[in-house]
Amino acid sequence: MGAAIKALSDTGTLLRHNPVIVLLGVLSMAVLAVVNFVLGLIPLIGNLVSLFVYPAFIAGLLSLIYAGRDGSADLSDFTDGLGEHYLRMLGAYALVTVPTVLLVIVVAVVTATTVGLSNPQPGSATPSATPMLLVFALMGLAVAVGYLGLQFFNVAIVSGAGVIESFTTSLGLATSAPLSTLGFTILKTGLGAVMLGLPLAVLVVTGAGLSELTAGSNPLAGGVLVLGLLAYWLVGIPLWRVVSNTYHVAYFNRRQFA
C-alpha cells in the first residue's frame, strides 16, 4: 500500500507542476466524449470506429502525463505521443478487446441458458441453477484477476514497451506486489467514487430542490439541471479521467523506479 499512497501525493505534485496536463487533458477527454456520442448515433459502424478512436486519445493523454514527470509537459508531448504510440496502443487494446468480446458472448449464452432453466416446461423437473451461478462467479473472478494483472499495459507502452512486452511488464508489476496493486486499484476506485459521485449527487439534490421550490412549473429548474449535467459530462468526467490516468502513471512510475 505504501507505493499506492505515495503515488497519490505524486499525482498532486505532477498536476500542480504541469497545469497544461489538466487543460489539455480535460479538453481532449471532452472531445473524446463528443466524438463517442456522435459515433454512437451511427448503428454498428460507429461502435467499430470508436474502437480505433479511444487508443489515439489515451496514447496522447498518457504521453502528456508521462512527459510531465520532469515538469515540462506541453502540447507536443500529446501529439508526438499519439503519433509514436498509437499503433502499439491500438494493437494492445485489440488484444484485450477480443477476449472481452468472447467473454460477453459466453455470459450471454450462460444467461440465456439460466433463464431457460428457470422456466422449465410444465411437468419437467426444475434443475439446480447452482452450476450457472458458479460459472458466473468464476467468470467474475477471471475478469477481476485479468484487470488487476493487465491494467498497466497502456502506461508500459508509453514508457517504450512493445505490445507483448507491455502485458508482461504489467503482469510483472502486479505479481511482484499483489497487495500494493490491489490497494492502488481500491484507492483509484474510491477516488472515482468521490470525484464522480459527489458532483452527481449535488446535481440531483439541486435539481430536486429547484423543482420543489418552483412547484415543478418553472423551466429554470430543468435548465439548471441540464446545464449541470452537460458540465458534468464535458468537464467533470474528463477531469476525473485526467486525475485517474495521472494517478495511474504516478503509481506505475513509482513501482518501476522504486
PDB file of N, CA and C in Angstrom, residues 113-114 116-121 124-131:
ATOM      1  N   THR A 113     -29.186 -19.584 -21.029  1.00  0.00           N
ATOM      2  CA  THR A 113     -29.368 -20.943 -20.505  1.00  0.00           C
ATOM      3  C   THR A 113     -29.993 -20.909 -19.121  1.00  0.00           C
ATOM      4  N   THR A 114     -29.514 -19.960 -18.303  1.00  0.00           N
ATOM      5  CA  THR A 114     -30.049 -19.834 -16.946  1.00  0.00           C
ATOM      6  C   THR A 114     -31.524 -19.464 -16.963  1.00  0.00           C
ATOM      7  N   GLY A 116     -33.578 -20.116 -19.335  1.00  0.00           N
ATOM      8  CA  GLY A 116     -34.301 -21.291 -19.792  1.00  0.00           C
ATOM      9  C   GLY A 116     -34.508 -22.305 -18.681  1.00  0.00           C
ATOM     10  N   LEU A 117     -33.485 -22.453 -17.828  1.00  0.00           N
ATOM     11  CA  LEU A 117     -33.602 -23.398 -16.723  1.00  0.00           C
ATOM     12  C   LEU A 117     -34.599 -22.916 -15.668  1.00  0.00           C
ATOM     13  N   SER A 118     -34.712 -21.600 -15.528  1.00  0.00           N
ATOM     14  CA  SER A 118     -35.625 -21.060 -14.522  1.00  0.00           C
ATOM     15  C   SER A 118     -37.075 -21.103 -14.974  1.00  0.00           C
ATOM     16  N   ASN A 119     -37.289 -21.414 -16.258  1.00  0.00           N
ATOM     17  CA  ASN A 119     -38.650 -21.510 -16.808  1.00  0.00           C
ATOM     18  C   ASN A 119     -38.820 -22.859 -17.498  1.00  0.00           C
ATOM     19  N   PRO A 120     -38.800 -23.957 -16.753  1.00  0.00           N
ATOM     20  CA  PRO A 120     -38.898 -25.275 -17.352  1.00  0.00           C
ATOM     21  C   PRO A 120     -40.279 -25.530 -17.946  1.00  0.00           C
ATOM     22  N   GLN A 121     -40.345 -26.524 -18.820  1.00  0.00           N
ATOM     23  CA  GLN A 121     -41.619 -26.907 -19.407  1.00  0.00           C
ATOM     24  C   GLN A 121     -42.511 -27.510 -18.330  1.00  0.00           C
ATOM     25  N   SER A 124     -41.891 -30.893 -16.140  1.00  0.00           N
ATOM     26  CA  SER A 124     -40.483 -31.282 -16.083  1.00  0.00           C
ATOM     27  C   SER A 124     -39.887 -30.844 -14.755  1.00  0.00           C
ATOM     28  N   ALA A 125     -38.831 -31.532 -14.355  1.00  0.00           N
ATOM     29  CA  ALA A 125     -38.170 -31.192 -13.097  1.00  0.00           C
ATOM     30  C   ALA A 125     -37.373 -29.903 -13.247  1.00  0.00           C
ATOM     31  N   THR A 126     -37.305 -29.141 -12.183  1.00  0.00           N
ATOM     32  CA  THR A 126     -36.547 -27.889 -12.206  1.00  0.00           C
ATOM     33  C   THR A 126     -35.098 -28.157 -11.824  1.00  0.00           C
ATOM     34  N   PRO A 127     -34.160 -27.985 -12.765  1.00  0.00           N
ATOM     35  CA  PRO A 127     -32.751 -28.262 -12.448  1.00  0.00           C
ATOM     36  C   PRO A 127     -32.165 -27.185 -11.553  1.00  0.00           C
ATOM     37  N   SER A 128     -31.088 -27.522 -10.886  1.00  0.00           N
ATOM     38  CA  SER A 128     -30.430 -26.567  -9.996  1.00  0.00           C
ATOM     39  C   SER A 128     -29.690 -25.513 -10.801  1.00  0.00           C
ATOM     40  N   ALA A 129     -29.779 -24.254 -10.345  1.00  0.00           N
ATOM     41  CA  ALA A 129     -29.074 -23.153 -11.013  1.00  0.00           C
ATOM     42  C   ALA A 129     -27.688 -22.947 -10.423  1.00  0.00           C
ATOM     43  N   THR A 130     -27.328 -23.768  -9.436  1.00  0.00           N
ATOM     44  CA  THR A 130     -26.032 -23.612  -8.774  1.00  0.00           C
ATOM     45  C   THR A 130     -24.854 -23.665  -9.743  1.00  0.00           C
ATOM     46  N   PRO A 131     -24.823 -24.617 -10.696  1.00  0.00           N
ATOM     47  CA  PRO A 131     -23.698 -24.633 -11.644  1.00  0.00           C
ATOM     48  C   PRO A 131     -23.565 -23.336 -12.425  1.00  0.00           C
TER      49      PRO A 131
END
